[in-house]
Amino acid sequence: QKEVEQDPGPLSVPEGAIVSLNCTYSNSAFQYFMWYRQYSRKGPELLMYTYSSGNKEDGRFTAQVDKSSKYISLFIRDSQPSDSATYLCAMIDSGNTGKLIFGQGTTLQVKP
Amino acid sequence: SAVISQKPSRDICQRGTSLTIQCQVDSQVTMMFWYRQQPGQSLTLIATANQGSEATYESGFVIDKFPISRPNLTFSTLTVSNMSPEDSSIYLCSVPGLINTEAFFGQGTRLTVV
């Protein structure tokens, strides 16, 4: 069993739709939960991070963490064609600075 | 934020040869990380490169296959040795940010072995 599971998609939605991206994990030691966005032929860039459980909102993006279910989500409101990218969840436990465990990544396409 | 330059951005190599990938950071960093991103797969950490000491390799990766150099605090190289088609992948270097949840990545090196 992989430590982090993420549906690779692809996911195709019309412009303006609400997008829900999800990951599950098995290691209860994970404390920090990140979402990275990777455009084609580029390296990943940090989109949002959350510590422990709860929600975090940044503009059209909302990250949720449910540690009891070992489940994290990223919601994108009013999706735009420019949101088309691969979204990777990543996690880190409190003792491993810089060592990230990534999900497989979900490819999202937002159609105009 | 850190700016990371990786070279080459892509290459097509013959099996049995070696390729050295360079990673240059615009600031001094203690740790640099090398990841592999195989087609349709997640990023997998190959090794951690610390300046002044041997690199630390993750399970499944060995120094003979992926030798790493770290001559100073802004530069590192990863060599993919004796390549086979299974080594076709994107290789990325990364450095941590000010907070340990943040990592900055280079644009990656897309390697195809034929």
CSV table of C-alpha atoms in Angstrom, one decimal, chain A residues 2 32 34 36 38 41-46 49 88 92 94 97-100 102-104, chain B residues 10 31 33 35 37 40-43 45 58 92 96 99-103 105-107 110:
chain,number,residue,atom,x,y,z
A,2,LYS,CA,1.4,3.4,-1.0
A,32,TYR,CA,1.9,19.0,7.3
A,34,MET,CA,0.6,20.5,1.0
A,36,TYR,CA,1.5,21.5,-5.4
A,38,GLN,CA,2.6,21.5,-11.8
A,41,ARG,CA,7.1,20.9,-18.6
A,42,LYS,CA,7.6,22.8,-15.3
A,43,GLY,CA,8.6,21.8,-11.8
A,44,PRO,CA,5.9,21.7,-9.1
A,45,GLU,CA,5.1,24.9,-7.2
A,46,LEU,CA,3.6,25.1,-3.8
A,49,TYR,CA,-0.2,24.0,3.0
A,88,LEU,CA,0.0,16.9,-6.4
A,92,ILE,CA,5.6,15.5,5.7
A,94,SER,CA,7.1,16.5,12.0
A,97,THR,CA,12.4,18.6,7.3
A,98,GLY,CA,12.2,18.8,3.6
A,99,LYS,CA,11.4,15.2,2.9
A,100,LEU,CA,8.1,15.2,1.1
A,102,PHE,CA,3.9,12.9,-2.8
A,103,GLY,CA,0.7,11.5,-4.2
A,104,GLN,CA,0.6,10.5,-7.9
B,10,ARG,CA,15.9,17.4,-21.8
B,31,MET,CA,20.2,20.6,1.8
B,33,PHE,CA,17.0,17.0,-2.9
B,35,TYR,CA,13.6,13.5,-7.1
B,37,GLN,CA,9.1,11.6,-11.6
B,40,GLY,CA,2.1,8.7,-14.5
B,41,GLN,CA,3.8,8.3,-11.1
B,42,SER,CA,4.4,10.5,-8.1
B,43,LEU,CA,7.6,12.2,-7.3
B,45,LEU,CA,12.9,11.1,-3.5
B,58,GLU,CA,16.5,6.4,-0.2
B,92,LEU,CA,14.0,17.3,-10.4
B,96,PRO,CA,13.6,23.5,1.2
B,99,ILE,CA,9.3,26.7,6.4
B,100,ASN,CA,9.7,23.0,6.3
B,101,THR,CA,6.5,22.6,4.4
B,102,GLU,CA,7.8,24.4,1.4
B,103,ALA,CA,10.0,23.1,-1.3
B,105,PHE,CA,11.8,22.8,-7.6
B,106,GLY,CA,13.8,23.3,-10.7
B,107,GLN,CA,12.0,22.9,-14.0
B,110,ARG,CA,13.3,15.1,-19.1
